[in-house]
Amino acid sequence: MKLYEKLAGDIEGLIASGVLLPGERIPSVRHTSQQHKLSITTVLKAYVLLESKGAIESRPQSGYFVRQRTDAAISPGFGIRPSKPRPVSTEVDVSHLVLSTLRSIGRDETVPLGSPYPDPSLFPWQRVNQYTNAIARRHRSWNLMDDLPPGNEQLIREIARRYLENGLAVDPQEIIITVGATEAITLCLQAVAKPGDTIAVESPTFYAMLLAIERMGMRAIEISTDPYEGISIESLEEIIKKQPIKACMVMPNFQNPLGFQMSDQRKMALVELLAKHDIPAIENGVYNELYFGESHPSSLKSFDKKGLVLHCASFSKSLSAAYRIGWALTGRYRAKVEELKFLNTLTTSSIPQMAIAEYLKNDGFDHHLRRIRKAYAQQASIMAAAVKRFFPAGTKISHPMGGYVLWVELPKTVDSMKLYQRALACQITIAPGRMFSVSNAYKHCIRLNYSYPWTPEIEQAIILLGKLITEFL
């Protein structure tokens, strides 16, 4: 039994025996750490475990309390509400903000709470590099024709096999290898729409979607998105009736930044609505392998009968961010996407494709994924508990079902851009809410990365952020 599990068991025993009564405050994390000679991280893990079991609850700025036996379970989102953006088609201009933010996040000396990338230390990069070096030694010369779209045949087979193992039979002929998921999204968008067209997006949405729309000279219309159920199909249907929508860009599984997973019923309803109006869906599935539940989630592609779903994904979030290998399942737009891939970047580097294909074929990808899923799920709980503990009253958080980002809604008076600047001066990075919308609706929100192992440095960064936020109040 691990130390935090033993401590949690001891506290459960005290609650069961009546030593600690319902509604009673239990000793603070710091006090328990000192009394039991355990690290603060160990105590926090024990309290998170107890909270997940419903034995205790945390109250902002007050501490942890034994939960009343008659209490209903706390809403997993702690009060966060779906956004209701104005249904207006808008020009997109977020690239400058995103670029400047990513540059600051890339500094080595900062605490990377704002990073869009997972902790690379959890990836088997050494093993993948071994394959890369071996392939480079075997191939003394290279034929450019081998790199042309759709991509490396072995990698395409391995990707198709991976989908089959996860319950989705795909035609390998649909798969086109790209330079990461960002290129896949851009190519798919370019294949289905032209400059000036209006694209429906979630609100908030992953900024890579907005960058693709901006690059193509298109317009975005934000659709109200529930933090638990996903994009509002009802709102989307109303907007489709009123104005022409050329495509819909969504992330139905572990959406960045909200972290929700759409139900199969709502995924099917979304696909049917778009098919009824012959509107293509561009599905971002980069986090699909990072689920916290028992089984792999379905995708919109699972319900696609007309070839209107263009599914994009990559290995950057699950295996290696360094190699920038992604792909698209292109449906009826296969020929157009392949042509655009050739015109845009000509090829995708062959050696990384071959190295990843060898890893997928010969090594324990599933074992690796189980390990990082477990780590992310545990760290999500710790981060959520720390935010609840150290951020001021009125803070609301998401309830991620997978992935590695936490959406935090701060009191309305907090300006996340000013908070970002002040945190950066303290060598802490965050992702301000303005990056995830074409409006100013999320100026009081931030996104935090919890993929990095919990350390005293990260804990102190969360504590300091809480103090900075309190100063805004």
CSV table of C-alpha atoms in Angstrom, one decimal:
chain,number,residue,atom,x,y,z
A,1,MET,CA,0.0,0.0,0.0
A,2,LYS,CA,1.3,3.4,-0.9
A,3,LEU,CA,1.8,6.1,1.8
A,4,TYR,CA,-1.1,8.3,0.6
A,5,GLU,CA,-3.4,5.2,0.4
A,6,LYS,CA,-2.5,4.3,4.0
A,7,LEU,CA,-3.2,7.8,5.2
A,8,ALA,CA,-6.5,7.9,3.4
A,9,GLY,CA,-7.5,4.6,5.0
A,10,ASP,CA,-6.6,5.9,8.4
A,11,ILE,CA,-8.8,9.0,8.0
A,12,GLU,CA,-11.6,6.9,6.6
A,13,GLY,CA,-11.4,4.8,9.8
A,14,LEU,CA,-11.7,7.9,11.9
A,15,ILE,CA,-14.7,9.0,10.0
A,16,ALA,CA,-16.3,5.5,10.2
A,17,SER,CA,-15.7,5.3,14.0
A,18,GLY,CA,-17.2,8.8,14.6
A,19,VAL,CA,-14.0,10.4,15.7
A,20,LEU,CA,-14.4,12.8,12.8
A,21,LEU,CA,-18.0,13.9,12.4
A,22,PRO,CA,-20.0,15.0,9.3
A,23,GLY,CA,-19.4,18.7,8.7
A,24,GLU,CA,-16.3,18.8,10.9
A,25,ARG,CA,-13.1,20.3,9.6
A,26,ILE,CA,-10.2,17.8,9.3
A,27,PRO,CA,-6.6,18.9,9.9
A,28,SER,CA,-5.1,21.0,7.2
A,29,VAL,CA,-2.7,19.6,4.5
A,30,ARG,CA,0.3,21.3,6.1
A,31,HIS,CA,-0.6,20.2,9.6
A,32,THR,CA,-1.1,16.6,8.6
A,33,SER,CA,2.2,16.7,6.7
A,34,GLN,CA,4.0,17.8,9.8
A,35,GLN,CA,2.3,15.5,12.2
A,36,HIS,CA,2.7,12.4,10.0
A,37,LYS,CA,6.1,13.4,8.6
A,38,LEU,CA,4.8,13.1,5.1
A,39,SER,CA,5.3,15.4,2.1
A,40,ILE,CA,2.5,17.9,1.2
A,41,THR,CA,2.1,16.1,-2.1
A,42,THR,CA,1.4,12.8,-0.3
A,43,VAL,CA,-1.2,14.3,2.0
A,44,LEU,CA,-2.8,16.1,-0.9
A,45,LYS,CA,-3.1,12.8,-2.9
A,46,ALA,CA,-4.7,11.2,0.2
A,47,TYR,CA,-7.2,14.0,0.5
A,48,VAL,CA,-8.0,13.9,-3.3
A,49,LEU,CA,-8.6,10.1,-3.0
A,50,LEU,CA,-10.9,10.7,0.0
A,51,GLU,CA,-12.7,13.4,-1.9
A,52,SER,CA,-13.2,11.1,-5.0
A,53,LYS,CA,-14.8,8.6,-2.6
A,54,GLY,CA,-17.2,11.1,-1.3
A,55,ALA,CA,-15.7,10.9,2.3
A,56,ILE,CA,-14.6,14.6,2.5
A,57,GLU,CA,-15.1,17.8,0.6
A,58,SER,CA,-13.0,20.9,0.1
A,59,ARG,CA,-14.2,24.4,0.7
A,60,PRO,CA,-12.4,27.4,-0.9
A,61,GLN,CA,-10.2,29.3,1.6
A,62,SER,CA,-11.5,27.1,4.4
A,63,GLY,CA,-10.0,23.6,4.1
A,64,TYR,CA,-11.3,20.1,4.0
A,65,PHE,CA,-14.4,18.9,5.8
A,66,VAL,CA,-16.1,15.5,6.4
A,67,ARG,CA,-18.9,15.4,4.0
A,68,GLN,CA,-22.5,15.3,5.3
A,69,ARG,CA,-23.9,11.9,4.7
A,70,THR,CA,-27.1,13.4,3.3
A,71,ASP,CA,-25.4,15.7,0.9
A,72,ALA,CA,-25.8,15.3,-2.8
A,73,ALA,CA,-22.7,14.8,-4.8
A,74,ILE,CA,-21.0,18.1,-5.8
A,75,SER,CA,-21.3,18.9,-9.5
A,76,PRO,CA,-18.1,17.8,-11.2
A,77,GLY,CA,-17.7,21.2,-12.8
A,78,PHE,CA,-18.3,23.1,-9.5
A,79,GLY,CA,-20.8,25.5,-11.0
A,80,ILE,CA,-19.2,26.2,-14.4
A,81,ARG,CA,-21.9,27.1,-17.0
A,82,PRO,CA,-22.1,26.8,-20.7
A,83,SER,CA,-21.2,29.9,-22.7
A,84,LYS,CA,-23.7,31.7,-24.8
A,85,PRO,CA,-21.8,33.7,-27.5
A,86,ARG,CA,-23.6,36.0,-29.9
A,87,PRO,CA,-24.4,34.2,-33.1
A,88,VAL,CA,-22.4,36.5,-35.3
A,89,SER,CA,-20.0,35.6,-38.1
A,90,THR,CA,-16.6,37.2,-37.2
A,91,GLU,CA,-13.2,37.7,-38.7
A,92,VAL,CA,-10.5,35.8,-36.9
A,93,ASP,CA,-7.4,37.5,-35.6
A,94,VAL,CA,-5.7,35.5,-32.8
A,95,SER,CA,-2.4,34.5,-34.4
A,96,HIS,CA,-0.4,37.3,-32.8
A,97,LEU,CA,-1.7,36.6,-29.3
A,98,VAL,CA,-1.1,32.8,-29.7
A,99,LEU,CA,2.4,33.2,-31.1
A,100,SER,CA,3.5,35.6,-28.4
A,101,THR,CA,2.0,33.4,-25.7
A,102,LEU,CA,3.6,30.3,-27.0
A,103,ARG,CA,7.0,31.9,-27.2
A,104,SER,CA,6.9,32.9,-23.5
A,105,ILE,CA,5.6,29.4,-22.6
A,106,GLY,CA,8.7,27.9,-24.3
A,107,ARG,CA,11.1,29.4,-21.9
A,108,ASP,CA,13.0,26.7,-20.0
A,109,GLU,CA,13.0,28.5,-16.6
A,110,THR,CA,9.2,28.9,-16.4
A,111,VAL,CA,6.7,26.6,-14.7
A,112,PRO,CA,4.8,25.4,-17.8
A,113,LEU,CA,1.2,25.5,-16.6
A,114,GLY,CA,0.3,27.2,-19.9
A,115,SER,CA,2.0,24.8,-22.2
A,116,PRO,CA,-0.1,23.2,-25.0
A,117,TYR,CA,2.1,20.2,-25.0
A,118,PRO,CA,2.2,17.2,-22.6
A,119,ASP,CA,5.2,16.5,-20.4
A,120,PRO,CA,7.8,14.9,-22.8
A,121,SER,CA,9.4,12.9,-20.0
A,122,LEU,CA,6.5,10.5,-20.1
A,123,PHE,CA,7.0,9.6,-23.8
A,124,PRO,CA,9.2,6.7,-25.0
A,125,TRP,CA,11.3,9.1,-27.1
A,126,GLN,CA,14.5,7.2,-26.5
A,127,ARG,CA,13.0,4.0,-28.1
A,128,VAL,CA,11.6,6.0,-31.0
A,129,ASN,CA,14.9,7.6,-31.5
A,130,GLN,CA,16.6,4.2,-31.6
A,131,TYR,CA,14.3,3.3,-34.5
A,132,THR,CA,15.1,6.6,-36.2
A,133,ASN,CA,18.8,6.1,-36.0
A,134,ALA,CA,18.6,2.5,-37.2
A,135,ILE,CA,16.5,3.5,-40.2
A,136,ALA,CA,18.9,6.4,-41.1
A,137,ARG,CA,21.8,4.0,-41.0
A,138,ARG,CA,20.0,1.5,-43.3
A,139,HIS,CA,19.0,4.1,-45.9
A,140,ARG,CA,22.2,5.7,-47.3
A,141,SER,CA,20.3,7.4,-50.1
A,142,TRP,CA,16.7,8.6,-50.4
A,143,ASN,CA,14.2,8.7,-53.2
A,144,LEU,CA,11.9,11.7,-53.0
A,145,MET,CA,9.2,9.8,-54.7
A,146,ASP,CA,8.9,7.6,-51.6
A,147,ASP,CA,7.8,10.7,-49.5
A,148,LEU,CA,4.9,11.8,-51.7
A,149,PRO,CA,1.3,11.8,-50.4
A,150,PRO,CA,-0.5,9.9,-49.0
A,151,GLY,CA,2.5,8.9,-47.0
A,152,ASN,CA,4.4,5.8,-45.7
A,153,GLU,CA,2.5,2.7,-46.5
A,154,GLN,CA,3.6,0.8,-43.3
A,155,LEU,CA,2.5,3.7,-41.1
A,156,ILE,CA,-0.8,4.0,-42.9
A,157,ARG,CA,-1.4,0.3,-42.2
A,158,GLU,CA,-0.5,0.6,-38.5
A,159,ILE,CA,-2.9,3.6,-38.1
A,160,ALA,CA,-5.7,1.7,-39.8
A,161,ARG,CA,-5.0,-1.3,-37.5
A,162,ARG,CA,-5.0,1.0,-34.5
A,163,TYR,CA,-8.5,2.3,-35.4
A,164,LEU,CA,-9.7,-1.3,-35.9
A,165,GLU,CA,-8.4,-2.3,-32.4
A,166,ASN,CA,-10.4,0.7,-31.0
A,167,GLY,CA,-13.6,-0.4,-32.7
A,168,LEU,CA,-13.6,1.6,-36.0
A,169,ALA,CA,-12.9,0.0,-39.3
A,170,VAL,CA,-11.4,2.6,-41.7
A,171,ASP,CA,-10.4,2.4,-45.3
A,172,PRO,CA,-6.6,2.8,-45.4
A,173,GLN,CA,-7.1,4.7,-48.7
A,174,GLU,CA,-8.7,7.5,-46.7
A,175,ILE,CA,-5.6,8.2,-44.7
A,176,ILE,CA,-3.2,10.9,-45.6
A,177,ILE,CA,-0.1,11.6,-43.5
A,178,THR,CA,0.5,15.2,-42.6
A,179,VAL,CA,2.9,17.4,-40.6
A,180,GLY,CA,1.0,17.1,-37.3
A,181,ALA,CA,-2.7,17.5,-36.7
A,182,THR,CA,-2.5,21.3,-37.4
A,183,GLU,CA,-1.6,20.7,-41.1
A,184,ALA,CA,-4.3,18.0,-41.3
A,185,ILE,CA,-7.0,20.5,-40.0
A,186,THR,CA,-5.8,23.2,-42.3
A,187,LEU,CA,-5.8,20.9,-45.4
A,188,CYS,CA,-9.3,19.6,-44.6
A,189,LEU,CA,-10.6,23.1,-44.0
A,190,GLN,CA,-9.1,24.3,-47.3
A,191,ALA,CA,-10.7,21.3,-49.1
A,192,VAL,CA,-14.2,22.1,-48.0
A,193,ALA,CA,-14.4,25.9,-47.8
A,194,LYS,CA,-13.0,29.0,-49.4
A,195,PRO,CA,-12.0,32.5,-48.2
A,196,GLY,CA,-14.9,34.4,-46.9
A,197,ASP,CA,-16.9,31.4,-45.9
A,198,THR,CA,-18.3,31.0,-42.4
A,199,ILE,CA,-17.2,28.1,-40.2
A,200,ALA,CA,-19.0,27.0,-37.0
A,201,VAL,CA,-16.8,26.4,-34.0
A,202,GLU,CA,-17.3,25.5,-30.3
A,203,SER,CA,-17.1,28.3,-27.8
A,204,PRO,CA,-14.5,28.2,-26.3
A,205,THR,CA,-12.5,26.3,-28.9
A,206,PHE,CA,-9.0,25.1,-29.4
A,207,TYR,CA,-7.0,28.0,-30.8
A,208,ALA,CA,-5.5,25.8,-33.6
A,209,MET,CA,-8.9,25.7,-35.1
A,210,LEU,CA,-9.1,29.5,-35.1
A,211,LEU,CA,-5.6,29.8,-36.6
A,212,ALA,CA,-6.6,27.5,-39.5
A,213,ILE,CA,-9.7,29.7,-40.1
A,214,GLU,CA,-7.7,32.9,-39.9
A,215,ARG,CA,-5.0,31.5,-42.3
A,216,MET,CA,-7.6,30.7,-44.9
A,217,GLY,CA,-9.3,34.1,-44.7
A,218,MET,CA,-12.5,32.7,-43.4
A,219,ARG,CA,-15.0,33.8,-40.7
A,220,ALA,CA,-15.9,32.0,-37.5
A,221,ILE,CA,-19.3,31.8,-35.7
A,222,GLU,CA,-19.1,30.5,-32.2
A,223,ILE,CA,-21.7,28.0,-31.0
A,224,SER,CA,-22.8,27.7,-27.4
A,225,THR,CA,-20.9,24.7,-25.9
A,226,ASP,CA,-21.8,22.9,-22.7
A,227,PRO,CA,-18.8,22.0,-20.4
A,228,TYR,CA,-20.2,18.4,-20.0
A,229,GLU,CA,-22.2,17.7,-23.2
A,230,GLY,CA,-20.3,19.6,-25.8
A,231,ILE,CA,-21.5,21.8,-28.7
A,232,SER,CA,-25.2,22.8,-28.6
A,233,ILE,CA,-26.8,20.9,-31.5
A,234,GLU,CA,-30.0,22.9,-31.0
A,235,SER,CA,-28.1,26.3,-31.3
A,236,LEU,CA,-26.2,25.0,-34.3
A,237,GLU,CA,-29.4,24.0,-36.0
A,238,GLU,CA,-31.0,27.4,-35.4
A,239,ILE,CA,-27.9,29.1,-36.9
A,240,ILE,CA,-27.9,26.8,-39.9
A,241,LYS,CA,-31.5,27.9,-40.7
A,242,LYS,CA,-30.5,31.6,-40.6
A,243,GLN,CA,-27.2,31.8,-42.5
A,244,PRO,CA,-25.0,29.6,-44.7
A,245,ILE,CA,-22.4,27.5,-42.7
A,246,LYS,CA,-19.8,25.9,-44.9
A,247,ALA,CA,-18.3,23.6,-42.3
A,248,CYS,CA,-18.3,22.7,-38.6
A,249,MET,CA,-15.1,22.3,-36.6
A,250,VAL,CA,-15.4,20.3,-33.4
A,251,MET,CA,-13.4,18.3,-30.8
A,252,PRO,CA,-15.9,15.9,-29.4
A,253,ASN,CA,-13.5,14.0,-27.1
A,254,PHE,CA,-11.7,15.7,-24.3
A,255,GLN,CA,-12.1,19.0,-25.9
A,256,ASN,CA,-9.3,21.6,-25.4
A,257,PRO,CA,-9.9,23.6,-23.2
A,258,LEU,CA,-13.1,22.2,-21.5
A,259,GLY,CA,-12.1,18.5,-21.4
A,260,PHE,CA,-15.6,17.1,-22.0
A,261,GLN,CA,-16.5,13.9,-23.8
A,262,MET,CA,-19.7,14.0,-25.9
A,263,SER,CA,-22.1,11.1,-25.5
A,264,ASP,CA,-22.5,8.7,-28.4
A,265,GLN,CA,-26.1,9.9,-28.7
A,266,ARG,CA,-25.1,13.5,-29.2
A,267,LYS,CA,-22.3,12.6,-31.5
A,268,MET,CA,-24.8,10.8,-33.7
A,269,ALA,CA,-27.2,13.7,-33.6
A,270,LEU,CA,-24.5,16.1,-34.6
A,271,VAL,CA,-23.5,14.0,-37.6
A,272,GLU,CA,-27.1,13.5,-38.7
A,273,LEU,CA,-27.8,17.3,-38.5
A,274,LEU,CA,-24.8,18.1,-40.6
A,275,ALA,CA,-25.5,15.3,-43.0
A,276,LYS,CA,-29.1,16.6,-43.4
A,277,HIS,CA,-27.7,20.0,-44.6
A,278,ASP,CA,-24.7,18.4,-46.5
A,279,ILE,CA,-22.2,20.3,-44.2
A,280,PRO,CA,-18.8,18.7,-43.6
A,281,ALA,CA,-17.5,18.2,-40.1
A,282,ILE,CA,-13.8,18.6,-39.3
A,283,GLU,CA,-13.2,16.5,-36.2
A,284,ASN,CA,-10.1,17.1,-34.1
A,285,GLY,CA,-9.2,13.7,-32.4
A,286,VAL,CA,-5.7,14.4,-31.1
A,287,TYR,CA,-6.7,13.5,-27.5
A,288,ASN,CA,-8.8,10.4,-28.3
A,289,GLU,CA,-6.2,8.0,-26.9
A,290,LEU,CA,-5.9,9.9,-23.6
A,291,TYR,CA,-9.2,8.8,-22.0
A,292,PHE,CA,-9.7,8.3,-18.3
A,293,GLY,CA,-12.5,5.8,-18.6
A,294,GLU,CA,-12.6,2.1,-19.2
A,295,SER,CA,-12.9,2.2,-23.0
A,296,HIS,CA,-11.8,4.1,-26.0
A,297,PRO,CA,-14.3,6.8,-27.0
A,298,SER,CA,-16.2,6.8,-30.3
A,299,SER,CA,-15.6,9.5,-32.8
A,300,LEU,CA,-17.9,11.4,-35.2
A,301,LYS,CA,-16.3,9.2,-37.9
A,302,SER,CA,-18.0,6.2,-36.3
A,303,PHE,CA,-21.4,7.6,-37.3
A,304,ASP,CA,-20.5,9.0,-40.7
A,305,LYS,CA,-22.5,7.5,-43.6
A,306,LYS,CA,-21.9,10.1,-46.3
A,307,GLY,CA,-18.2,10.7,-46.1
A,308,LEU,CA,-18.7,14.2,-44.6
A,309,VAL,CA,-16.6,13.7,-41.5
A,310,LEU,CA,-12.9,14.6,-42.0
A,311,HIS,CA,-11.2,13.2,-38.9
A,312,CYS,CA,-7.8,14.7,-37.9
A,313,ALA,CA,-5.3,13.3,-35.4
A,314,SER,CA,-1.6,13.0,-34.6
A,315,PHE,CA,1.0,11.3,-32.4
A,316,SER,CA,2.1,14.6,-30.9
A,317,LYS,CA,-0.1,14.3,-27.8
A,318,SER,CA,0.3,10.5,-27.2
A,319,LEU,CA,3.7,9.4,-28.4
A,320,SER,CA,6.1,12.2,-29.5
A,321,ALA,CA,5.6,15.9,-30.1
A,322,ALA,CA,9.1,16.2,-31.6
A,323,TYR,CA,8.4,14.4,-34.9
A,324,ARG,CA,5.2,16.2,-35.9
A,325,ILE,CA,3.4,13.3,-37.5
A,326,GLY,CA,-0.3,13.5,-38.0
A,327,TRP,CA,-2.9,12.3,-40.4
A,328,ALA,CA,-6.4,12.9,-41.8
A,329,LEU,CA,-9.2,10.5,-42.5
A,330,THR,CA,-10.6,12.4,-45.5
A,331,GLY,CA,-13.9,10.8,-46.5
A,332,ARG,CA,-15.3,11.9,-49.8
A,333,TYR,CA,-12.7,14.7,-50.0
A,334,ARG,CA,-9.7,12.3,-50.2
A,335,ALA,CA,-8.5,13.4,-53.7
A,336,LYS,CA,-8.7,17.1,-52.8
A,337,VAL,CA,-6.9,16.8,-49.5
A,338,GLU,CA,-4.1,14.8,-51.1
A,339,GLU,CA,-3.7,17.4,-53.9
A,340,LEU,CA,-3.6,20.2,-51.3
A,341,LYS,CA,-1.0,18.3,-49.2
A,342,PHE,CA,1.2,18.0,-52.3
A,343,LEU,CA,0.8,21.7,-53.1
A,344,ASN,CA,1.3,23.0,-49.5
A,345,THR,CA,4.2,21.0,-48.2
A,346,LEU,CA,5.0,18.4,-50.9
A,347,THR,CA,5.9,15.6,-48.5
A,348,THR,CA,6.1,14.6,-44.8
A,349,SER,CA,9.5,13.4,-43.7
A,350,SER,CA,9.9,9.7,-44.2
A,351,ILE,CA,12.3,8.7,-41.4
A,352,PRO,CA,9.9,9.8,-38.6
A,353,GLN,CA,7.0,8.1,-40.3
A,354,MET,CA,9.0,4.8,-40.5
A,355,ALA,CA,10.3,5.1,-37.0
A,356,ILE,CA,6.8,5.5,-35.5
A,357,ALA,CA,5.5,2.7,-37.7
A,358,GLU,CA,8.2,0.4,-36.3
A,359,TYR,CA,7.4,1.4,-32.8
A,360,LEU,CA,3.7,0.8,-33.3
A,361,LYS,CA,4.4,-2.6,-34.7
A,362,ASN,CA,7.0,-3.9,-32.3
A,363,ASP,CA,6.7,-2.0,-28.9
A,364,GLY,CA,4.1,-1.7,-26.2
A,365,PHE,CA,2.1,1.4,-27.3
A,366,ASP,CA,-0.9,0.2,-25.3
A,367,HIS,CA,1.3,-0.2,-22.2
A,368,HIS,CA,2.7,3.3,-22.7
A,369,LEU,CA,-0.8,4.7,-23.1
A,370,ARG,CA,-2.1,3.0,-19.9
A,371,ARG,CA,0.7,4.5,-18.0
A,372,ILE,CA,0.2,8.1,-19.1
A,373,ARG,CA,-3.6,7.9,-18.8
A,374,LYS,CA,-3.2,6.8,-15.2
A,375,ALA,CA,-0.7,9.6,-14.5
A,376,TYR,CA,-2.9,12.3,-16.2
A,377,ALA,CA,-6.0,11.2,-14.4
A,378,GLN,CA,-4.3,11.3,-11.0
A,379,GLN,CA,-2.6,14.7,-11.8
A,380,ALA,CA,-6.0,16.1,-12.9
A,381,SER,CA,-7.4,15.3,-9.5
A,382,ILE,CA,-4.5,16.8,-7.7
A,383,MET,CA,-4.5,20.0,-9.8
A,384,ALA,CA,-8.3,20.4,-9.3
A,385,ALA,CA,-7.9,20.0,-5.6
A,386,ALA,CA,-5.1,22.5,-5.4
A,387,VAL,CA,-7.0,25.1,-7.4
A,388,LYS,CA,-10.1,24.7,-5.2
A,389,ARG,CA,-7.8,25.0,-2.1
A,390,PHE,CA,-5.7,28.0,-3.1
A,391,PHE,CA,-7.8,30.0,-5.6
A,392,PRO,CA,-10.3,32.5,-4.2
A,393,ALA,CA,-14.1,31.9,-3.7
A,394,GLY,CA,-16.0,32.2,-6.9
A,395,THR,CA,-13.5,30.1,-8.9
A,396,LYS,CA,-15.1,27.4,-11.1
A,397,ILE,CA,-13.3,24.5,-12.8
A,398,SER,CA,-14.0,22.0,-15.5
A,399,HIS,CA,-14.1,18.2,-15.0
A,400,PRO,CA,-11.8,16.7,-17.7
A,401,MET,CA,-12.7,13.2,-18.9
A,402,GLY,CA,-9.4,12.8,-20.6
A,403,GLY,CA,-6.4,14.8,-22.0
A,404,TYR,CA,-4.2,17.0,-19.8
A,405,VAL,CA,-5.8,20.5,-19.5
A,406,LEU,CA,-8.0,22.1,-16.9
A,407,TRP,CA,-10.3,25.1,-17.7
A,408,VAL,CA,-10.6,27.6,-14.8
A,409,GLU,CA,-13.3,30.2,-14.7
A,410,LEU,CA,-12.1,33.0,-12.4
A,411,PRO,CA,-14.3,35.8,-10.8
A,412,LYS,CA,-15.5,38.2,-13.5
A,413,THR,CA,-13.2,41.1,-12.3
A,414,VAL,CA,-10.0,39.1,-13.1
A,415,ASP,CA,-8.4,40.0,-16.4
A,416,SER,CA,-6.6,36.8,-17.5
A,417,MET,CA,-4.2,38.8,-19.9
A,418,LYS,CA,-3.0,40.9,-17.0
A,419,LEU,CA,-2.8,37.8,-14.8
A,420,TYR,CA,-0.7,36.2,-17.6
A,421,GLN,CA,1.7,39.1,-17.6
A,422,ARG,CA,2.1,39.2,-13.8
A,423,ALA,CA,2.5,35.4,-13.6
A,424,LEU,CA,5.1,35.5,-16.4
A,425,ALA,CA,7.1,38.0,-14.3
A,426,CYS,CA,7.1,35.4,-11.6
A,427,GLN,CA,8.2,32.7,-14.1
A,428,ILE,CA,4.9,31.0,-14.3
A,429,THR,CA,3.0,30.5,-17.6
A,430,ILE,CA,-0.7,30.2,-18.0
A,431,ALA,CA,-2.9,30.2,-21.1
A,432,PRO,CA,-5.3,33.2,-21.1
A,433,GLY,CA,-8.9,32.6,-22.1
A,434,ARG,CA,-8.7,35.1,-25.0
A,435,MET,CA,-6.7,32.6,-27.0
A,436,PHE,CA,-9.8,30.3,-27.3
A,437,SER,CA,-12.4,32.7,-28.8
A,438,VAL,CA,-12.8,35.4,-31.4
A,439,SER,CA,-14.7,37.4,-28.8
A,440,ASN,CA,-13.8,38.7,-25.3
A,441,ALA,CA,-16.2,36.3,-23.6
A,442,TYR,CA,-13.4,34.4,-21.7
A,443,LYS,CA,-11.2,37.2,-20.5
A,444,HIS,CA,-11.6,36.0,-16.9
A,445,CYS,CA,-10.7,32.4,-17.8
A,446,ILE,CA,-7.4,30.5,-17.9
A,447,ARG,CA,-6.3,27.0,-19.0
A,448,LEU,CA,-3.8,25.0,-17.0
A,449,ASN,CA,-1.6,22.0,-18.0
A,450,TYR,CA,-1.6,19.2,-15.5
A,451,SER,CA,0.5,16.6,-17.4
A,452,TYR,CA,3.7,17.4,-15.4
A,453,PRO,CA,4.3,15.4,-12.2
A,454,TRP,CA,3.2,17.3,-9.1
A,455,THR,CA,6.2,18.9,-7.5
A,456,PRO,CA,6.8,21.5,-4.8
A,457,GLU,CA,7.6,24.0,-7.6
A,458,ILE,CA,4.2,23.4,-9.3
A,459,GLU,CA,2.4,23.6,-5.9
A,460,GLN,CA,4.1,26.9,-5.1
A,461,ALA,CA,3.2,28.2,-8.5
A,462,ILE,CA,-0.5,27.4,-7.9
A,463,ILE,CA,-0.3,29.0,-4.5
A,464,LEU,CA,1.2,32.1,-6.0
A,465,LEU,CA,-1.3,32.2,-8.8
A,466,GLY,CA,-4.1,32.1,-6.1
A,467,LYS,CA,-2.5,35.1,-4.4
A,468,LEU,CA,-2.2,37.1,-7.7
A,469,ILE,CA,-5.8,36.4,-8.5
A,470,THR,CA,-6.9,37.5,-5.1
A,471,GLU,CA,-5.1,40.8,-5.6
A,472,PHE,CA,-7.4,41.5,-8.6
A,473,LEU,CA,-10.4,41.2,-6.3
